[in-house]
XYZ file of C-alpha atoms in Angstrom:
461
model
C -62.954 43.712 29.439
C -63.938 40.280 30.187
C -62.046 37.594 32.321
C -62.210 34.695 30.027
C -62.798 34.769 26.096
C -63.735 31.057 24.573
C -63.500 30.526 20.512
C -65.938 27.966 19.717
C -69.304 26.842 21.331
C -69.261 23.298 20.754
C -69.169 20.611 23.927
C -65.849 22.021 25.328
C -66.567 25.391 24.766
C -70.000 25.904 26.094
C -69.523 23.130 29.446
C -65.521 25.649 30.075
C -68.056 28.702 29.890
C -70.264 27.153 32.760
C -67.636 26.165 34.801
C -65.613 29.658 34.522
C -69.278 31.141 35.373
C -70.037 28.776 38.280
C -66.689 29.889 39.745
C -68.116 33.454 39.484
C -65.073 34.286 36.716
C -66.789 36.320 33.798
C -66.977 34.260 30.416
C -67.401 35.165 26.826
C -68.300 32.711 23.853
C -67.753 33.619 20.354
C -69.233 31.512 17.879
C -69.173 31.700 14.302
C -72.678 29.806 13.551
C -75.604 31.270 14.209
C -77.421 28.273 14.933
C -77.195 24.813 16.124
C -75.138 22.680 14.028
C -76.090 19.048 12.433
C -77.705 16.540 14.604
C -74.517 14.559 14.505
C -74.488 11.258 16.596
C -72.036 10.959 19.445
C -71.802 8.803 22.607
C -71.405 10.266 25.707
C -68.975 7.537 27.492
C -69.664 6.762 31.062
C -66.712 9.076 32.734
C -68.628 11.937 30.534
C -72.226 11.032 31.785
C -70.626 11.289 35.688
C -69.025 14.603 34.803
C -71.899 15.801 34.031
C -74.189 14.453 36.261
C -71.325 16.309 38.994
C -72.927 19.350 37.805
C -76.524 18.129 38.263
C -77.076 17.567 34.212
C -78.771 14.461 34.902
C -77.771 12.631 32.084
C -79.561 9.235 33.429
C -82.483 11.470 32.292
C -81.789 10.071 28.851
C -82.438 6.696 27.280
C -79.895 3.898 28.190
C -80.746 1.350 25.606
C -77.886 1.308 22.662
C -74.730 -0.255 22.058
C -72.281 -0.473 25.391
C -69.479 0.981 23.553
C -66.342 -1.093 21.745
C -62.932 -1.385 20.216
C -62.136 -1.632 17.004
C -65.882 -2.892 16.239
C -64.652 -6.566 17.769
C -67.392 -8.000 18.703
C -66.901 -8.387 22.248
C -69.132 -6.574 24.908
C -67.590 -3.868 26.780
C -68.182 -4.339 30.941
C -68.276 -0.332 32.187
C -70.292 -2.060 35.469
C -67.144 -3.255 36.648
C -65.590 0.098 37.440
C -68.683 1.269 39.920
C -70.587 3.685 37.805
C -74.109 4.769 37.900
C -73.483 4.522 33.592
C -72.716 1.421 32.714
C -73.548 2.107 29.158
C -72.669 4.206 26.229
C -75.529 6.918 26.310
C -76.611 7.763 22.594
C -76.935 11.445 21.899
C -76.506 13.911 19.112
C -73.914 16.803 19.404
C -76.744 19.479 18.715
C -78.506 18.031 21.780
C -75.956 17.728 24.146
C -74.666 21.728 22.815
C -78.462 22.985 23.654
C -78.273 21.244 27.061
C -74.851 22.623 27.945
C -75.955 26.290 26.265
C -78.788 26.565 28.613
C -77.128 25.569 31.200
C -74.053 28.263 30.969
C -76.582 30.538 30.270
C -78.103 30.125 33.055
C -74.986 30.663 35.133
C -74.400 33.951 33.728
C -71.996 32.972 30.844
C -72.564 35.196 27.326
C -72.353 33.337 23.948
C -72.439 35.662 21.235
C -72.658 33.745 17.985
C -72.631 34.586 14.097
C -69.001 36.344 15.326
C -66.149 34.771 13.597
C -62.334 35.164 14.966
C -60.927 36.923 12.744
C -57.766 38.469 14.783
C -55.672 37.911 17.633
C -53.423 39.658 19.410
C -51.452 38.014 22.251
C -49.639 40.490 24.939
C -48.547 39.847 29.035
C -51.347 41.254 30.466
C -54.220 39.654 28.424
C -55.462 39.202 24.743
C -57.429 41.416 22.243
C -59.494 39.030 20.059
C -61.019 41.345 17.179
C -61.185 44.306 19.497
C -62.553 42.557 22.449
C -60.296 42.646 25.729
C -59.885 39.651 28.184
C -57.422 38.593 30.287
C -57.102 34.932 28.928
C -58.244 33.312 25.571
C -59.050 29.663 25.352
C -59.653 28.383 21.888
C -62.326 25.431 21.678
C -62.867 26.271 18.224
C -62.190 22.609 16.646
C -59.694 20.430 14.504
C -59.349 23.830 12.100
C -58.547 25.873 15.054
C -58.585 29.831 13.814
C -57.327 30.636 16.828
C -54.257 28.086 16.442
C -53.925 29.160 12.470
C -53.568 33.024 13.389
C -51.154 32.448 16.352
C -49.029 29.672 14.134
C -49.416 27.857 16.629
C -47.640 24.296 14.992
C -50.202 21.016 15.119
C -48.018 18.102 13.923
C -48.476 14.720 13.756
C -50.046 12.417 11.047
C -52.316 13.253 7.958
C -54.906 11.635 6.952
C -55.132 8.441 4.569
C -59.194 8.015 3.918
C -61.789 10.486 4.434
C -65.431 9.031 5.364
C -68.889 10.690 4.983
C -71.374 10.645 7.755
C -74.965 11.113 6.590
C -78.762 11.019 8.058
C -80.864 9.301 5.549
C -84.445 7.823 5.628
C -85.189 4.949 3.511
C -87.781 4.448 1.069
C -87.353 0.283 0.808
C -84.741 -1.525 2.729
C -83.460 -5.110 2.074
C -83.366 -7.729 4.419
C -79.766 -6.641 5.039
C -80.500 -3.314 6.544
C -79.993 -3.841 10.366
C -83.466 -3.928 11.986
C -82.185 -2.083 15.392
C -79.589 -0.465 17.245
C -77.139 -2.910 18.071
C -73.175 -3.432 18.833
C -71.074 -2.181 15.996
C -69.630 -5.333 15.153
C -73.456 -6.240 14.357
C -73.782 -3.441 12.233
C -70.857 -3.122 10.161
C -70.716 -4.541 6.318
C -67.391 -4.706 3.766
C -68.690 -5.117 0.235
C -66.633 -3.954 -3.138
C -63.661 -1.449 -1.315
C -66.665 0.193 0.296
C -67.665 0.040 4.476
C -70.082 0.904 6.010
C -72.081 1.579 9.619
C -75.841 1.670 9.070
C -77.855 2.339 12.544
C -81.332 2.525 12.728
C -82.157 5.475 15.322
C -85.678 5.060 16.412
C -86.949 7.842 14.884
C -87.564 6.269 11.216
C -84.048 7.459 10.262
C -80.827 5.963 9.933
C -77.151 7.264 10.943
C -75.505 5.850 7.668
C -71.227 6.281 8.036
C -69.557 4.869 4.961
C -66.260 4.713 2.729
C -64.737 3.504 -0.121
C -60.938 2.242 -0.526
C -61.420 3.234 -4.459
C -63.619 6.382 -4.408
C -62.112 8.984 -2.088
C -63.839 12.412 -2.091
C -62.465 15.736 -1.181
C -62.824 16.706 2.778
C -64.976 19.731 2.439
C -66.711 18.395 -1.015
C -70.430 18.589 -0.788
C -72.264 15.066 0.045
C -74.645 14.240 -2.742
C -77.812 12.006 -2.755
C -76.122 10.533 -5.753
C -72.837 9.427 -4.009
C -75.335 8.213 -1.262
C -77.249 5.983 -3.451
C -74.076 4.241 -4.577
C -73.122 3.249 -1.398
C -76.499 2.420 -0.065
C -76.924 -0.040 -3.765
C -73.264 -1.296 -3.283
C -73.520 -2.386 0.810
C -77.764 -3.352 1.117
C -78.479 -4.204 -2.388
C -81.042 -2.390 -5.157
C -83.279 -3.539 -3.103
C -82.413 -0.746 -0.635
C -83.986 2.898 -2.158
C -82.482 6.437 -0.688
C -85.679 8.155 0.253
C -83.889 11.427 1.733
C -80.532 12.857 3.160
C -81.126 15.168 5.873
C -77.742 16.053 6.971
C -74.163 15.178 5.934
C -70.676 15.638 6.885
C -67.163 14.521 6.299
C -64.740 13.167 8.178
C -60.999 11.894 8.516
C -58.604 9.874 10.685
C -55.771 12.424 10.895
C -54.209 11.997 13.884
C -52.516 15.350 15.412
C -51.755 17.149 18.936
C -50.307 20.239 20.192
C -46.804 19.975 21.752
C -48.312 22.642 24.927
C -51.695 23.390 25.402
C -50.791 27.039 26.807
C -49.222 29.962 24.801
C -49.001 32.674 26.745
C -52.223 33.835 27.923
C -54.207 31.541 25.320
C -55.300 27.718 26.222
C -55.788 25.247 23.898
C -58.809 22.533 24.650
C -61.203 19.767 22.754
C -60.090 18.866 18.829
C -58.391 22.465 18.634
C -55.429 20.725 20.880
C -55.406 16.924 19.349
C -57.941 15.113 16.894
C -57.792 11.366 16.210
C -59.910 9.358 14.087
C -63.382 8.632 15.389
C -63.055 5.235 16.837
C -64.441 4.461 20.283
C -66.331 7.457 20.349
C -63.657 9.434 21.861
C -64.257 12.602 20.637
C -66.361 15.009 22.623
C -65.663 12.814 25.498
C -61.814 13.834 25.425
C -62.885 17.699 25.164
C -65.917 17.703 27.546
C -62.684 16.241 29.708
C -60.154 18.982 28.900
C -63.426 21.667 29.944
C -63.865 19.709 33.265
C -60.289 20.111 33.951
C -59.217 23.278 32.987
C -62.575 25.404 34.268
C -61.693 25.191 38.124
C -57.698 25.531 37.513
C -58.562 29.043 35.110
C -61.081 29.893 37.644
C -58.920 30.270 40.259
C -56.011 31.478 38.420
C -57.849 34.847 36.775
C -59.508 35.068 40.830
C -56.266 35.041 42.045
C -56.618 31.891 44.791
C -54.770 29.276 42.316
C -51.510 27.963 43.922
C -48.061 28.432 42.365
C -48.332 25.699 39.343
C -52.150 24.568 39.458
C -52.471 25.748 35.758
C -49.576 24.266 34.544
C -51.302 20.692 35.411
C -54.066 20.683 33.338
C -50.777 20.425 30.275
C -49.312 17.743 32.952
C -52.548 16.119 33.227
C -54.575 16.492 29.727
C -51.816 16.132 26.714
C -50.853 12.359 28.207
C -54.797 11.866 28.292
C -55.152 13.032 24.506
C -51.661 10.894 23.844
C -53.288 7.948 25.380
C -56.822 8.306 23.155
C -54.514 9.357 19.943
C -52.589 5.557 20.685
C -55.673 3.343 21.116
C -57.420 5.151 18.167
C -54.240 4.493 16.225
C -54.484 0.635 17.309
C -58.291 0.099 16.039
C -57.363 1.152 13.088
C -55.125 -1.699 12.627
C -58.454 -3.681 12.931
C -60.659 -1.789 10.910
C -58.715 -1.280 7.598
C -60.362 -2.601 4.931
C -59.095 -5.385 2.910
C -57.547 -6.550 6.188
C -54.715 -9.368 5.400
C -54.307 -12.651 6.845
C -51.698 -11.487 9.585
C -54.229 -8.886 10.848
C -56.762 -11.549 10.759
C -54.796 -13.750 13.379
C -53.974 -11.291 15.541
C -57.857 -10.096 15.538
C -58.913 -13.438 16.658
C -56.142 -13.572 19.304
C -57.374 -9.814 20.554
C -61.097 -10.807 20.794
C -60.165 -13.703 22.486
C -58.099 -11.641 25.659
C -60.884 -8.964 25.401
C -63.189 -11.795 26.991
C -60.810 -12.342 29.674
C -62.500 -10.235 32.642
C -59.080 -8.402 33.553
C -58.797 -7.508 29.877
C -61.911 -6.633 29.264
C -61.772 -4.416 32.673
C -58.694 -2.773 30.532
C -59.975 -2.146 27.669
C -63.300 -1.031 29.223
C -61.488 1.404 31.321
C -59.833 2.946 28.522
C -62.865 3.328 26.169
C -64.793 4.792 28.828
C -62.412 7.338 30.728
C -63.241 5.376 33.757
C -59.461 3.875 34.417
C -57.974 7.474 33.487
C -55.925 8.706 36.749
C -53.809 11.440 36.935
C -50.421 11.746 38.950
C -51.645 11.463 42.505
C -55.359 11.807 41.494
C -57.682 9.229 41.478
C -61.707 8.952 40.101
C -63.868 8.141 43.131
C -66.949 6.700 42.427
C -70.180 8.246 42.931
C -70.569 7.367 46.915
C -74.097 6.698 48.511
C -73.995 9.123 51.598
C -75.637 9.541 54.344
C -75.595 13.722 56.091
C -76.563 15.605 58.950
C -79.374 16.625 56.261
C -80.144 12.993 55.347
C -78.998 10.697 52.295
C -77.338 12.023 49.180
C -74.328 11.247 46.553
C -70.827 12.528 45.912
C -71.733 14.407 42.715
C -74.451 16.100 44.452
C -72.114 17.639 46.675
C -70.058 18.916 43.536
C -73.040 20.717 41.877
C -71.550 24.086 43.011
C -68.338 23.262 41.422
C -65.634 23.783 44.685
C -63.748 21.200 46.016
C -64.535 19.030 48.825
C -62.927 17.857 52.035
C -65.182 14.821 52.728
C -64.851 12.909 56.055
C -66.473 9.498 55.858
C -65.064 8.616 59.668
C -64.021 10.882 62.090
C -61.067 12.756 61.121
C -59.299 16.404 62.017
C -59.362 19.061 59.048
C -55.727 18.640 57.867
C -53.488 21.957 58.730
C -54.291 24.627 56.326
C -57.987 24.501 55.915
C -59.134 27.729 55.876
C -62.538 26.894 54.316
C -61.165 26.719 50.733
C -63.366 23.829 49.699
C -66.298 22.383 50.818
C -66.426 20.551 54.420
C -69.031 17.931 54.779
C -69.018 14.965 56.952
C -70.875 11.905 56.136
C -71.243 8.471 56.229
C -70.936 5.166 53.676
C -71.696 1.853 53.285
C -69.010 1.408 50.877
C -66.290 -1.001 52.003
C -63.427 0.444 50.041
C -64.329 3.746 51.677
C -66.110 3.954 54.964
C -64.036 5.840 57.397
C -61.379 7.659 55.137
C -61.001 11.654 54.637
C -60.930 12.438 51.208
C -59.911 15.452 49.276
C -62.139 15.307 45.913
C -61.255 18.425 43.553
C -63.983 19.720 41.639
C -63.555 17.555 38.531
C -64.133 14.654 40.841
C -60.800 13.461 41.280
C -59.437 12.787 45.169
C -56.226 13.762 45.467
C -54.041 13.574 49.067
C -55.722 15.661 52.045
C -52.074 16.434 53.444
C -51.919 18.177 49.815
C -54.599 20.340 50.470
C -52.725 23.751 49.910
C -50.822 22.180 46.838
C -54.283 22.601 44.710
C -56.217 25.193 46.489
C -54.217 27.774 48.476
């Protein structure tokens, strides 16, 4: 019998295993592939990269150039800098990437991923759950927008359907015309409408190209295969005949249903990632939102299977994470307003009237925020930046001190532990040359979030 069993080892799957193993709780992944999955582009948003970089991931390793993230495609810089962050920019990745770099990294901890298993049944009791013979105490399926795990429990996902489906392929070219973007660039710079069809064509360094595409007349089935044919088309229709398919060498579908759990918790089964709420792809929201829900939940479960959780702690990651998905399901709903094809008049107007506010610096601070998880905040729990500090043992930063994945009471003056430390998290005293903090005690859970030292035994015992 394990402690924790996780369905799914994509983003939210494989960073929940690490944190459940840093916490010393034992963690199982069951995966149905056997191997990595398609290098599909994503973005890791700023609030991601510092998540990860809490857990010494050292995302800044990577390459910073690219787009700085948008909404809607409006062609209006996004300003990340203005929130304090060490990523002030939208770091290009691909999924299978950032799934080997979390892999190794629960592996490492002690997690166990055991793929080319497929869910096949569930069985839900008081004491614990019996996934296809294996015994744990809690089940938390990450296993994506076709959730098994939510399909065998009947688990209802309502919301919207979806009204287009789009096809995401990695070509190469054999001739491109003069319209074929050049270089990465903002995605209002690399957008075309052309015939009912749209597109996204992104050069990615590499002699390939990240081609995303639809058509308003030509509508293919979600799970129908992507041919070099149907390719072709679009590539003729958008760039000309000019621009030659040389190869496709990967392909998916997507959609822009829009759907979310009404509780994230049945029982002794947790919900995270796009098995709890999907949304159409806009913003680059998606793995961002799970690698959230992970970040959240792993500490709260952790402590709840050891036994050191305070009445309630795991009922906030529901209190805290379904208005988060809400939030991302709105603003996803909104840019789709904006980039409907065949857009009318009206939407026109109020386009040019949006782009305008978005260059506003207190708009653009808003919308910035929103894209990038930085302005997220949580009932009495705020982000705090990644501090320069100064220790007995010399200089360091906040997310240094939450590589081992406890909490931290961190005195940046001269302050008295509040009443009820017992050692529960981290004590470290330090100083700052940051004005907005120098001399305060803060109480930073392990997610990076400071919450009220007088509530100290409120989330950790």
């Amino acid at each position: 019998m394990t402690d924790v069993l996780i369905a799914g080892a994509g983003p939210t799957g494989l960073l929940l295993a690490a944190e459940l193993a840093l916490a010393g709780v034992g963690a199982t992944v069951l995966e149905r592939r056997r191997g990595p999955g398609l290098p599909r582009p994503v973005g890791l948003q700023p609030r991601t990269a510092e998540l990860l970089d809490m857990r010494g991931l050292a995302p800044a390793d990577q390459e910073l150039d690219g787009p700085s993230g948008h909404f809607a495609g409006l062609p209006v810089a996004l300003d990340h800098g203005v929130w304090q962050t060490r990523y002030p920019r939208v770091l290009n990745r691909t999924q299978d990437d950032v799934e080997a770099m979390l892999a190794a990294h629960a592996l490492a901890l002690g997690a166990v991923i055991e793929r080319g298993h497929e869910v096949t049944a569930v069985d839900v009791d008081a004491d614990g759950v019996t996934v296809d013979g294996l015994r744990a105490r809690w089940l938390v399926a990450c296993d994506g927008a076709h959730s098994t795990v939510r399909r065998l429990l009947g688990v209802p996902f309502p919301g919207r359907t979806e009204t287009y489906v789009a096809t995401l392929a990695h070509i190469r070219l054999a001739a491109a015309s003069a319209l074929v973007p050049a270089r990465a660039a903002h995605f209002s710079q690399v957008t075309r409408q052309v015939d009912g069809y749209w597109s996204m064509l992104t050069p990615l360094g590499d002699g390939g190209h990240r081609f995303v595409f639809g058509s308003t007349t030509k509508q293919p089935g979600r799970d129908a295969p992507v041919s070099d044919t149907e390719v072709t088309e679009a590539l003729t229709a958008l760039y000309g005949a000019e621009t030659r398919l040389g190869e496709v060498y990967g392909a998916s579908r997507f959609n822009d249903a829009t759907r979310q759990l009404t509780q994230y918790r049945h029982g002794r089964v947790l919900f995270a990632g796009d098995a709890a709420h999907i949304h159409p792809p806009l913003g680059g929201q998606g793995l961002n939102l799970g690698v959230q829900d992970a970040m959240n939940l792993g500490w709260k479960l952790a402590a709840t299977v050891r036994g050191t959780a305070p009445s309630g702690l795991l009922d906030t990651y529901q209190a805290e994470r379904h208005p988060a998905a809400e939030r991302v399901l709105r603003h996803t709903a909104a840019q789709r307003v904006f980039t409907a094809p065949n857009r009318g008049e009206n939407v026109e107007a109020l386009r040019e009237i949006v782009v305008d506010l978005m260059r506003l610096p207190d708009a653009n601070r808003y919308f910035s925020g929103l894209l990038s998880g930085l302005g997220l905040e949580y009932p009495g729990a705020r982000r705090v930046p990644d501090l320069d500090l100064t220790t007995a043992s010399g200089p360091t930063r906040l997310s240094a001190l939450l590589h081992g994945g406890r909490g931290l009471l961190l005195d940046l003056g001269d302050h008295s532990v509040p009443p009820g430390f017992t050692g529960q998290v981290d004590h470290v005293r330090a100083a700052t040359a940051d004005p907005g903090y120098r001399g305060r005690l803060l109480l930073v859970r392990p997610d990076g979030y400071a919450v009220d030292p007088a509530e100290l035994g409120r989330w950790f015992g």
